[in-house]
Short mmCIF file of C-alpha atoms and ligand atoms in Angstrom, two decimals:
data_model
loop_
_atom_site.label_atom_id
_atom_site.label_comp_id
_atom_site.label_asym_id
_atom_site.label_seq_id
_atom_site.Cartn_x
_atom_site.Cartn_y
_atom_site.Cartn_z
CA UNK A 1 52.31 253.88 86.79
CA UNK A 2 49.66 254.06 83.97
CA UNK A 3 49.94 256.82 81.36
CA UNK A 4 47.05 259.24 81.23
CA UNK A 5 45.08 258.66 78.26
CA UNK A 6 44.61 261.41 75.77
CA UNK A 7 41.09 262.35 74.78
CA UNK A 8 40.26 263.00 71.55
CA UNK A 9 36.59 264.18 71.61
CA UNK A 10 33.65 262.24 72.72
CA UNK A 11 31.85 259.44 70.69
CA UNK A 12 28.63 260.19 72.54
CA UNK A 13 28.99 263.75 71.98
CA UNK A 14 29.88 263.30 68.27
CA UNK A 15 26.94 261.18 67.59
CA UNK A 16 24.33 263.29 69.49
CA UNK A 17 25.69 266.69 67.70
CA UNK A 18 25.31 264.91 64.35
CA UNK A 19 21.77 263.72 64.97
CA UNK A 20 20.53 266.76 66.61
CA UNK A 21 22.42 268.91 64.05
CA UNK A 22 20.60 266.81 61.25
CA UNK A 23 17.24 267.11 62.95
CA UNK A 24 17.51 270.76 63.33
CA UNK A 25 18.54 271.16 59.64
CA UNK A 26 15.51 269.07 58.78
CA UNK A 27 13.20 271.08 61.16
CA UNK A 28 14.16 274.04 59.36
CA UNK A 29 14.08 272.74 55.89
CA UNK A 30 10.38 271.09 56.77
CA UNK A 31 9.43 274.65 57.87
CA UNK A 32 10.01 276.27 54.69
CA UNK A 33 8.91 273.79 52.53
CA UNK A 34 5.57 273.19 53.85
CA UNK A 35 5.07 276.93 54.05
CA UNK A 36 6.07 277.39 50.40
CA UNK A 37 3.69 274.79 49.61
CA UNK A 38 0.96 276.02 51.65
CA UNK A 39 1.71 279.48 50.14
CA UNK A 40 1.23 278.20 46.43
CA UNK A 41 -2.24 276.36 47.53
CA UNK A 42 -3.57 279.27 49.13
CA UNK A 43 -2.45 281.32 46.25
CA UNK A 44 -4.23 278.99 43.94
CA UNK A 45 -7.32 279.34 45.95
CA UNK A 46 -7.47 283.22 45.73
CA UNK A 47 -6.50 283.01 42.01
CA UNK A 48 -9.40 280.80 41.01
CA UNK A 49 -12.01 283.15 42.54
CA UNK A 50 -10.39 286.10 41.39
CA UNK A 51 -10.51 284.43 37.89
CA UNK A 52 -14.07 283.31 38.50
CA UNK A 53 -15.07 286.74 39.23
CA UNK A 54 -13.04 288.08 35.97
CA UNK A 55 -15.01 285.73 33.66
CA UNK A 56 -18.41 286.34 35.33
CA UNK A 57 -17.92 290.16 34.73
CA UNK A 58 -16.65 289.17 31.14
CA UNK A 59 -19.67 287.15 30.38
CA UNK A 60 -22.39 289.76 31.68
CA UNK A 61 -21.02 292.07 29.19
CA UNK A 62 -22.67 292.73 25.67
CA UNK A 63 -23.19 295.23 23.19
CA UNK A 64 -26.31 297.04 22.54
CA UNK A 65 -27.27 299.85 20.45
CA UNK A 66 -23.57 300.04 19.40
CA UNK A 67 -22.63 300.48 23.12
CA UNK A 68 -21.25 298.12 25.58
CA UNK A 69 -23.24 297.31 28.39
CA UNK A 70 -21.97 295.53 31.61
CA UNK A 71 -24.53 294.41 34.32
CA UNK A 72 -22.27 293.03 37.49
CA UNK A 73 -23.55 289.91 38.61
CA UNK A 74 -24.04 290.30 42.23
CA UNK A 75 -21.93 286.82 42.89
CA UNK A 76 -18.91 288.49 40.97
CA UNK A 77 -17.75 290.47 43.83
CA UNK A 78 -19.51 288.41 46.55
CA UNK A 79 -17.48 285.36 45.92
CA UNK A 80 -14.42 287.44 46.82
CA UNK A 81 -15.70 288.18 50.34
CA UNK A 82 -13.00 287.18 53.11
CA UNK A 83 -12.89 287.01 56.86
CA UNK A 84 -10.64 289.48 56.65
CA UNK A 85 -12.64 292.00 54.62
CA UNK A 86 -9.99 292.43 51.85
CA UNK A 87 -10.45 295.16 49.85
CA UNK A 88 -11.46 294.74 45.85
CA UNK A 89 -10.66 297.05 43.02
CA UNK A 90 -11.59 296.25 39.48
CA UNK A 91 -11.03 298.11 36.16
CA UNK A 92 -13.01 297.61 32.82
CA UNK A 93 -11.36 298.84 29.76
CA UNK A 94 -12.46 299.11 26.24
CA UNK A 95 -9.47 298.79 23.91
CA UNK A 96 -7.15 300.11 26.47
CA UNK A 97 -9.97 302.84 27.42
CA UNK A 98 -11.03 302.60 31.12
CA UNK A 99 -14.68 302.17 30.80
CA UNK A 100 -15.21 301.68 34.65
CA UNK A 101 -13.58 301.24 37.74
CA UNK A 102 -10.05 302.26 39.12
CA UNK A 103 -7.59 304.29 37.45
CA UNK A 104 -4.19 303.42 37.65
CA UNK A 105 -4.94 299.60 38.73
CA UNK A 106 -1.36 297.84 37.67
CA UNK A 107 -2.00 296.30 34.16
CA UNK A 108 -1.91 292.59 33.68
CA UNK A 109 -1.33 291.26 30.16
CA UNK A 110 -4.41 289.39 29.31
CA UNK A 111 -4.71 286.22 27.37
CA UNK A 112 -7.08 286.57 24.73
CA UNK A 113 -9.70 284.17 24.81
CA UNK A 114 -11.15 283.58 28.20
CA UNK A 115 -8.30 282.29 30.39
CA UNK A 116 -7.02 284.80 33.02
CA UNK A 117 -3.73 286.00 33.90
CA UNK A 118 -2.52 286.82 37.16
CA UNK A 119 0.15 288.84 39.06
CA UNK A 120 0.94 290.44 42.08
CA UNK A 121 1.49 293.90 42.40
CA UNK A 122 1.21 297.37 44.37
CA UNK A 123 -1.81 299.27 44.43
CA UNK A 124 -2.63 302.14 46.94
CA UNK A 125 0.60 301.15 48.89
CA UNK A 126 -0.77 297.66 49.51
CA UNK A 127 0.15 294.46 47.95
CA UNK A 128 -2.82 293.02 45.45
CA UNK A 129 -3.38 290.20 43.50
CA UNK A 130 -4.75 290.91 40.00
CA UNK A 131 -6.80 288.86 37.76
CA UNK A 132 -7.45 289.91 34.30
CA UNK A 133 -8.94 288.45 31.02
CA UNK A 134 -10.07 289.83 27.73
CA UNK A 135 -12.84 289.29 25.23
CA UNK A 136 -13.88 290.17 21.92
CA UNK A 137 -17.26 291.75 21.86
CA UNK A 138 -18.96 292.07 18.19
CA UNK A 139 -21.99 294.04 17.74
CA UNK A 140 -23.91 294.97 14.53
CA UNK A 141 -21.45 297.64 13.74
CA UNK A 142 -18.98 297.36 16.49
CA UNK A 143 -16.03 294.98 17.14
CA UNK A 144 -13.96 295.88 20.30
CA UNK A 145 -11.89 294.16 22.83
CA UNK A 146 -13.16 294.48 26.56
CA UNK A 147 -10.67 293.81 29.22
CA UNK A 148 -11.44 293.21 32.87
CA UNK A 149 -9.27 293.27 35.57
CA UNK A 150 -10.10 292.62 39.34
CA UNK A 151 -7.68 292.97 42.14
CA UNK A 152 -7.91 291.82 45.76
CA UNK A 153 -5.66 292.90 48.79
CA UNK A 154 -4.01 289.97 50.80
CA UNK A 155 -4.64 290.46 54.35
CA UNK A 156 -6.65 287.23 54.66
CA UNK A 157 -4.25 285.38 52.75
CA UNK A 158 -1.33 286.48 54.68
CA UNK A 159 -3.06 285.52 57.78
CA UNK A 160 -3.90 281.98 56.83
CA UNK A 161 -0.11 281.93 56.03
CA UNK A 162 0.86 283.01 59.40
CA UNK A 163 -1.53 280.66 60.93
CA UNK A 164 0.05 278.10 58.91
CA UNK A 165 3.85 279.12 59.80
CA UNK A 166 2.67 279.13 63.44
CA UNK A 167 1.39 275.62 63.31
CA UNK A 168 4.43 274.29 61.28
CA UNK A 169 6.90 275.95 63.34
CA UNK A 170 4.90 274.11 66.63
CA UNK A 171 5.33 271.20 64.59
CA UNK A 172 8.91 271.40 63.77
CA UNK A 173 9.90 272.32 67.10
CA UNK A 174 8.24 269.10 68.46
CA UNK A 175 9.66 267.08 65.89
CA UNK A 176 13.16 268.70 66.85
CA UNK A 177 12.40 267.66 70.56
CA UNK A 178 11.46 264.45 69.70
CA UNK A 179 14.64 263.67 67.64
CA UNK A 180 16.96 265.33 70.38
CA UNK A 181 15.26 262.60 72.97
CA UNK A 182 15.78 259.89 70.33
CA UNK A 183 19.32 261.00 69.89
CA UNK A 184 20.14 260.73 73.53
CA UNK A 185 18.20 257.20 73.57
CA UNK A 186 20.37 256.29 70.51
CA UNK A 187 23.47 257.36 71.61
CA UNK A 188 23.14 255.52 74.89
CA UNK A 189 21.84 252.33 72.97
CA UNK A 190 25.22 252.61 70.77
CA UNK A 191 27.60 253.32 73.37
CA UNK A 192 26.15 250.84 75.76
CA UNK A 193 28.22 247.76 74.49
CA UNK A 194 31.39 249.81 75.08
CA UNK A 195 30.35 250.87 78.52
CA UNK A 196 29.54 247.32 79.31
CA UNK A 197 32.78 246.08 78.03
CA UNK A 198 34.67 248.90 79.81
CA UNK A 199 33.00 247.63 82.96
CA UNK A 200 33.48 244.10 82.68
CA UNK A 201 37.24 244.62 82.00
CA UNK A 202 37.37 247.26 84.76
CA UNK A 203 35.89 245.16 87.34
CA UNK A 204 38.38 242.20 86.81
CA UNK A 205 40.87 241.44 89.63
CA UNK A 206 44.35 242.11 88.82
CA UNK A 207 45.08 238.49 88.01
CA UNK A 208 42.01 238.11 85.76
CA UNK A 209 43.34 237.53 82.33
CA UNK A 210 40.38 235.60 81.00
CA UNK A 211 39.42 236.43 77.49
CA UNK A 212 36.30 238.69 76.97
CA UNK A 213 33.39 236.04 75.77
CA UNK A 214 30.15 237.87 76.35
CA UNK A 215 28.88 238.98 72.86
CA UNK A 216 29.77 242.22 71.32
CA UNK A 217 28.23 244.18 68.40
CA UNK A 218 30.49 243.50 65.11
CA UNK A 219 31.88 246.91 65.00
CA UNK A 220 33.71 246.13 68.29
CA UNK A 221 34.64 242.65 67.49
CA UNK A 222 38.32 243.98 66.25
CA UNK A 223 39.10 245.60 69.31
CA UNK A 224 37.74 242.67 71.39
CA UNK A 225 40.08 240.29 69.24
CA UNK A 226 42.94 242.60 69.96
CA UNK A 227 42.06 242.86 73.84
CA UNK A 228 41.72 239.05 74.10
CA UNK A 229 44.91 238.46 71.89
CA UNK A 230 46.91 240.96 74.18
CA UNK A 231 45.53 239.27 77.63
CA UNK A 232 46.77 235.84 76.24
CA UNK A 233 50.04 237.06 75.45
CA UNK A 234 49.96 238.91 78.82
CA UNK A 235 48.84 235.77 80.54
CA UNK A 236 51.63 233.41 78.77
CA UNK A 237 54.31 236.11 79.53
CA UNK A 238 53.09 236.19 83.30
CA UNK A 239 52.98 232.18 83.56
CA UNK A 240 56.49 232.00 82.12
CA UNK A 241 57.74 234.39 84.67
CA UNK A 242 55.74 232.87 87.60
CA UNK A 243 57.34 229.30 85.99
CA UNK A 244 60.65 231.02 86.19
CA UNK A 245 60.74 232.21 89.55
CA UNK A 246 59.31 228.82 91.23
CA UNK A 247 62.07 226.95 88.93
CA UNK A 248 64.62 229.68 90.32
CA UNK A 249 63.31 229.40 94.04
CA UNK A 250 63.23 225.49 93.75
CA UNK A 251 66.86 225.55 92.58
CA UNK A 252 68.13 227.81 94.92
CA UNK A 253 66.08 225.96 98.19
CA UNK A 254 67.85 222.59 97.65
CA UNK A 255 71.41 223.95 97.90
CA UNK A 256 70.55 226.22 100.45
CA UNK A 257 69.58 223.09 102.55
CA UNK A 258 72.85 221.57 102.05
CA UNK A 259 74.93 224.54 102.52
CA UNK A 260 72.61 225.23 106.31
CA UNK A 261 73.23 221.82 107.29
CA UNK A 262 76.96 222.21 106.56
CA UNK A 263 77.01 225.46 108.69
CA UNK A 264 75.42 223.85 111.51
CA UNK A 265 77.65 221.07 111.59
CA UNK A 266 80.64 223.48 111.44
CA UNK A 267 78.80 225.59 114.09
CA UNK A 268 79.24 222.73 116.33
CA UNK A 269 83.13 222.45 115.85
CA UNK A 270 84.14 226.13 115.95
CA UNK A 271 85.03 227.53 119.49
CA UNK A 272 86.25 231.10 118.84
CA UNK A 273 83.40 233.13 119.87
CA UNK A 274 83.95 235.63 116.63
CA UNK A 275 83.76 232.82 114.19
CA UNK A 276 80.27 231.19 115.95
CA UNK A 277 79.17 234.66 115.50
CA UNK A 278 79.94 234.68 111.78
CA UNK A 279 78.43 231.24 111.37
CA UNK A 280 75.17 232.20 113.17
CA UNK A 281 74.84 235.12 110.86
CA UNK A 282 75.75 232.86 107.87
CA UNK A 283 72.62 230.30 109.12
CA UNK A 284 70.27 233.32 109.60
CA UNK A 285 71.13 234.36 106.07
CA UNK A 286 70.50 231.16 104.82
CA UNK A 287 67.15 230.70 106.72
CA UNK A 288 66.34 234.29 105.17
CA UNK A 289 66.90 233.24 101.81
CA UNK A 290 65.45 229.99 102.19
CA UNK A 291 62.30 231.31 103.76
CA UNK A 292 62.35 233.83 100.52
CA UNK A 293 62.65 231.07 98.17
CA UNK A 294 59.90 228.73 99.54
CA UNK A 295 57.47 231.74 99.94
CA UNK A 296 58.28 232.78 96.36
CA UNK A 297 57.67 229.05 95.36
CA UNK A 298 54.39 229.19 96.97
CA UNK A 299 53.22 232.36 95.63
CA UNK A 300 54.16 231.17 92.11
CA UNK A 301 52.29 228.13 92.81
CA UNK A 302 49.09 230.01 94.30
CA UNK A 303 49.22 232.39 91.37
CA UNK A 304 49.08 229.68 88.87
CA UNK A 305 46.49 227.76 91.14
CA UNK A 306 44.27 230.89 91.43
CA UNK A 307 43.44 231.03 87.64
CA UNK A 308 42.46 227.30 87.68
CA UNK A 309 40.70 226.95 91.27
CA UNK A 310 40.54 222.96 91.84
CA UNK A 311 36.90 223.61 93.86
CA UNK A 312 36.23 220.75 96.21
CA UNK A 313 33.37 220.43 98.92
CA UNK A 314 35.54 220.87 102.33
CA UNK A 315 34.87 221.28 105.94
CA UNK A 316 36.66 224.60 107.17
CA UNK A 317 36.75 223.09 110.52
CA UNK A 318 38.46 219.80 109.61
CA UNK A 319 40.85 221.90 107.37
CA UNK A 320 41.88 224.54 110.40
CA UNK A 321 42.06 221.57 113.03
CA UNK A 322 44.48 219.75 110.72
CA UNK A 323 46.55 222.89 110.33
CA UNK A 324 46.54 223.54 114.13
CA UNK A 325 47.64 220.04 114.57
CA UNK A 326 50.68 220.50 112.08
CA UNK A 327 51.65 223.92 113.38
CA UNK A 328 51.75 222.39 116.96
CA UNK A 329 55.29 221.77 117.20
CA UNK A 330 56.14 225.17 116.04
CA UNK A 331 53.77 226.51 118.65
CA UNK A 332 55.26 224.11 121.17
CA UNK A 333 58.72 225.79 120.52
CA UNK A 334 57.46 229.06 121.07
CA UNK A 335 55.37 227.88 124.13
CA UNK A 336 52.29 229.39 122.58
CA UNK A 337 48.97 227.73 122.85
CA UNK A 338 47.07 227.35 119.92
CA UNK A 339 43.58 227.54 120.68
CA UNK A 340 40.67 226.62 117.96
CA UNK A 341 36.84 227.42 118.48
CA UNK A 342 34.60 226.10 116.10
CA UNK A 343 31.44 224.57 115.64
CA UNK A 344 30.84 220.94 114.19
CA UNK A 345 31.26 221.67 111.06
CA UNK A 346 31.28 224.80 108.42
CA UNK A 347 30.75 223.44 104.93
CA UNK A 348 32.56 225.50 102.11
CA UNK A 349 33.76 224.77 98.47
CA UNK A 350 37.37 225.75 97.58
CA UNK A 351 40.68 224.90 96.49
CA UNK A 352 42.35 222.76 100.04
CA UNK A 353 45.80 223.44 98.93
CA UNK A 354 45.39 227.10 98.55
CA UNK A 355 43.18 227.49 101.81
CA UNK A 356 45.93 225.63 103.71
CA UNK A 357 48.75 227.97 102.48
CA UNK A 358 46.86 231.08 103.13
CA UNK A 359 45.42 230.18 106.73
CA UNK A 360 48.99 228.61 107.53
CA UNK A 361 50.60 232.03 106.67
CA UNK A 362 48.38 233.94 108.84
CA UNK A 363 48.76 231.48 111.84
CA UNK A 364 52.45 231.40 111.06
CA UNK A 365 52.41 235.17 111.53
CA UNK A 366 50.49 235.24 114.81
CA UNK A 367 53.34 232.47 116.10
CA UNK A 368 55.98 234.73 114.86
CA UNK A 369 54.75 238.19 116.04
CA UNK A 370 53.23 237.11 119.31
CA UNK A 371 55.29 236.91 122.48
CA UNK A 372 56.44 233.54 123.95
CA UNK A 373 53.72 231.82 126.23
CA UNK A 374 50.62 233.63 124.94
CA UNK A 375 47.55 232.25 123.49
CA UNK A 376 46.58 232.58 119.67
CA UNK A 377 42.94 232.16 119.20
CA UNK A 378 41.60 230.81 116.03
CA UNK A 379 37.59 230.95 115.68
CA UNK A 380 35.55 229.25 112.92
CA UNK A 381 32.22 230.91 112.22
CA UNK A 382 29.42 230.54 109.84
CA UNK A 383 28.22 234.02 109.92
CA UNK A 384 27.54 236.41 108.23
CA UNK A 385 29.88 234.27 105.90
CA UNK A 386 32.33 231.33 106.75
CA UNK A 387 35.51 232.77 108.08
CA UNK A 388 38.36 232.08 110.13
CA UNK A 389 39.65 234.85 112.56
CA UNK A 390 43.08 234.47 113.96
CA UNK A 391 44.02 236.85 117.14
CA UNK A 392 47.07 236.79 118.88
CA UNK A 393 48.34 238.70 122.22
CA UNK A 394 51.28 240.03 120.37
CA UNK A 395 51.93 244.19 119.74
CA UNK A 396 49.70 243.93 116.69
CA UNK A 397 50.07 245.75 113.38
CA UNK A 398 51.88 248.83 113.50
CA UNK A 399 49.28 251.75 113.30
CA UNK A 400 49.44 253.18 110.14
CA UNK A 401 51.08 250.42 107.97
CA UNK A 402 48.10 248.16 108.29
CA UNK A 403 46.99 248.86 104.51
CA UNK A 404 50.28 248.14 102.77
CA UNK A 405 51.06 245.33 104.50
CA UNK A 406 49.41 242.70 102.02
CA UNK A 407 51.54 244.19 99.28
CA UNK A 408 54.40 241.84 98.05
CA UNK A 409 57.22 241.94 100.16
CA UNK A 410 55.93 244.45 102.47
CA UNK A 411 56.99 243.98 105.89
CA UNK A 412 56.33 246.27 108.83
CA UNK A 413 58.40 248.05 111.09
CA UNK A 414 57.72 245.56 113.87
CA UNK A 415 59.40 242.75 111.67
CA UNK A 416 62.84 243.68 112.38
CA UNK A 417 65.23 240.55 113.57
CA UNK A 418 62.14 238.58 112.48
CA UNK A 419 62.79 235.98 109.46
CA UNK A 420 60.32 236.54 106.88
CA UNK A 421 60.10 237.70 102.86
CA UNK A 422 56.84 239.88 103.29
CA UNK A 423 54.73 237.43 101.05
CA UNK A 424 52.66 235.73 103.88
CA UNK A 425 49.76 238.11 103.59
CA UNK A 426 49.99 238.62 99.98
CA UNK A 427 49.69 234.76 99.59
CA UNK A 428 46.86 235.10 102.17
CA UNK A 429 44.87 237.81 100.24
CA UNK A 430 45.43 236.31 96.74
CA UNK A 431 43.82 232.99 97.89
CA UNK A 432 40.89 234.94 99.54
CA UNK A 433 40.24 237.08 96.45
CA UNK A 434 40.48 234.00 94.23
CA UNK A 435 37.66 232.28 96.38
CA UNK A 436 35.40 235.38 96.13
CA UNK A 437 36.23 236.36 99.66
CA UNK A 438 38.35 238.76 101.52
CA UNK A 439 41.26 239.25 104.31
CA UNK A 440 40.66 241.79 106.76
CA UNK A 441 43.58 242.97 108.96
CA UNK A 442 43.14 244.68 112.19
CA UNK A 443 44.02 245.12 115.91
CA UNK A 444 42.18 243.80 118.90
CA UNK A 445 41.06 246.88 120.94
CA UNK A 446 42.74 244.74 124.15
CA UNK A 447 45.91 244.41 121.78
CA UNK A 448 47.16 241.92 119.47
CA UNK A 449 46.53 241.37 115.72
CA UNK A 450 43.39 239.87 114.27
CA UNK A 451 43.17 238.70 110.66
CA UNK A 452 39.94 237.59 109.41
CA UNK A 453 39.85 235.65 106.25
CA UNK A 454 36.44 235.26 104.89
CA UNK A 455 34.41 233.66 102.00
N1 ATP B 501 50.35 238.63 113.63
C1 ATP B 501 51.14 239.92 113.37
N2 ATP B 501 51.52 240.73 114.51
C2 ATP B 501 51.96 241.62 114.26
N3 ATP B 501 52.27 242.05 112.94
C3 ATP B 501 52.22 241.18 111.99
C4 ATP B 501 51.58 240.08 112.13
N4 ATP B 501 51.19 239.54 110.84
C5 ATP B 501 51.98 240.14 110.33
N5 ATP B 501 52.20 241.14 110.45
C6 ATP B 501 53.11 242.53 109.80
O1 ATP B 501 52.76 242.26 108.42
C7 ATP B 501 54.01 242.09 107.96
C8 ATP B 501 53.59 241.42 106.81
O2 ATP B 501 53.38 239.92 107.07
P1 ATP B 501 53.84 238.86 106.02
O3 ATP B 501 53.19 237.48 106.57
O4 ATP B 501 53.12 239.39 104.63
O5 ATP B 501 55.22 238.89 105.80
P2 ATP B 501 56.43 238.34 106.82
O6 ATP B 501 55.52 237.66 107.91
O7 ATP B 501 56.99 239.29 107.07
O8 ATP B 501 57.14 237.22 105.90
P3 ATP B 501 56.81 235.77 105.28
O9 ATP B 501 56.55 236.05 103.71
O10 ATP B 501 57.74 234.95 105.82
O11 ATP B 501 55.34 235.50 105.97
C9 ATP B 501 54.86 241.67 108.71
O12 ATP B 501 56.17 241.78 108.45
C10 ATP B 501 54.38 242.19 110.11
O13 ATP B 501 55.12 243.42 110.20
MG1 MG B 502 54.13 235.97 107.37
#
């Protein structure tokens, strides 16, 4: 049983969250930076017009007959016109005495010498921007300082700012959505090689312990290297245990054959019925062990060869007919008629030794589990794919057990009293898988088991 893997978060989510979070912070930052920059520029625009207005009023002032005269040029206020009809206030002071204009206009410390000073303040409960400048007026008997202050409400400015903010917000949201899309694309692209590796390892058959050779990103190289080395060690240890089983089976089989021939000979000499029964049980047990040893040996050989298939061009019909001839004596012993139905030739490529072994096991089952004096049909066909179908006239596979019969050492409830080790179908199935084919077990509607070995 495989241990459930403990999950600690998801790489995809972590990556996507980081990218999207970063984009959100950037979008908000972008919004405030652009807004404040736009506000600064708009303010500078208003300031320079206010400054020009103050200067034009100051320039129009002069001293006549000891009195100060200011002739407002038309342009000094008209240049302040805005689309929101912002209100304009002004105040002219002579040495801090209000000469003309609005009383109580917030004071701005003017720089002497023409340059305007600016500030933002409240006037009549409305935020206004103020510009002020001073100039020294010198007449025949008068020397006085004239200060001009012009203020304007900021409706148009805040309108412009709102418009800019809205546009920047739309732009920022668009940017954010684009980054979200990019983040999903980037995470998929980054996770892709990992997913591909997972699929390629998951798709492998249980025997497939080849190293991963497809190229992977450099960050995944340590993972794939460890995976490959793990599989190499696993392959080695599997190989060693298969070798061990084959060696053990081989060593057991030879002495078993000797024991069996001695037991047979003894059986001939023994007269007492209970002794004869004991001898028969002994021979049967030896047959069981010998069959198991033989099947284990074959299974180990198949596991080894399945990894290094010796593929040749073969004729499936030839192979099956050859097998039918070789199994003829066993069929005759059971009075079973082996009936081969095949076209002239069915060309395939495969490992002849493995294929013979697999099909022999299937036919062997048909001979073993079918009743005496029946017919076993072996059909070779080409479509939909090359296949061998073996059907007998026996009781068929026990219903409900079919799914598990091709597991190692699995025997059906109908196998009682029949010598076998439960490896025949495992061998056939492994050979089919190694050839990219399948083994299908089923029962004929008219009775009898049908096994299809397809390529
Ligand atoms: N033609 C058949 N008709 C009925 N049952 C079958 C047939 N072939 C196989 N089976 C069932 O499937 C089981 C598994 O078959 P498998 O060939 O793997 O093992 P086995 O024949 O019991 O032993 P062996 O390893 O000696 O072949 C059998 O025990 C039997 O119950
Ligand atoms: Mg069998």
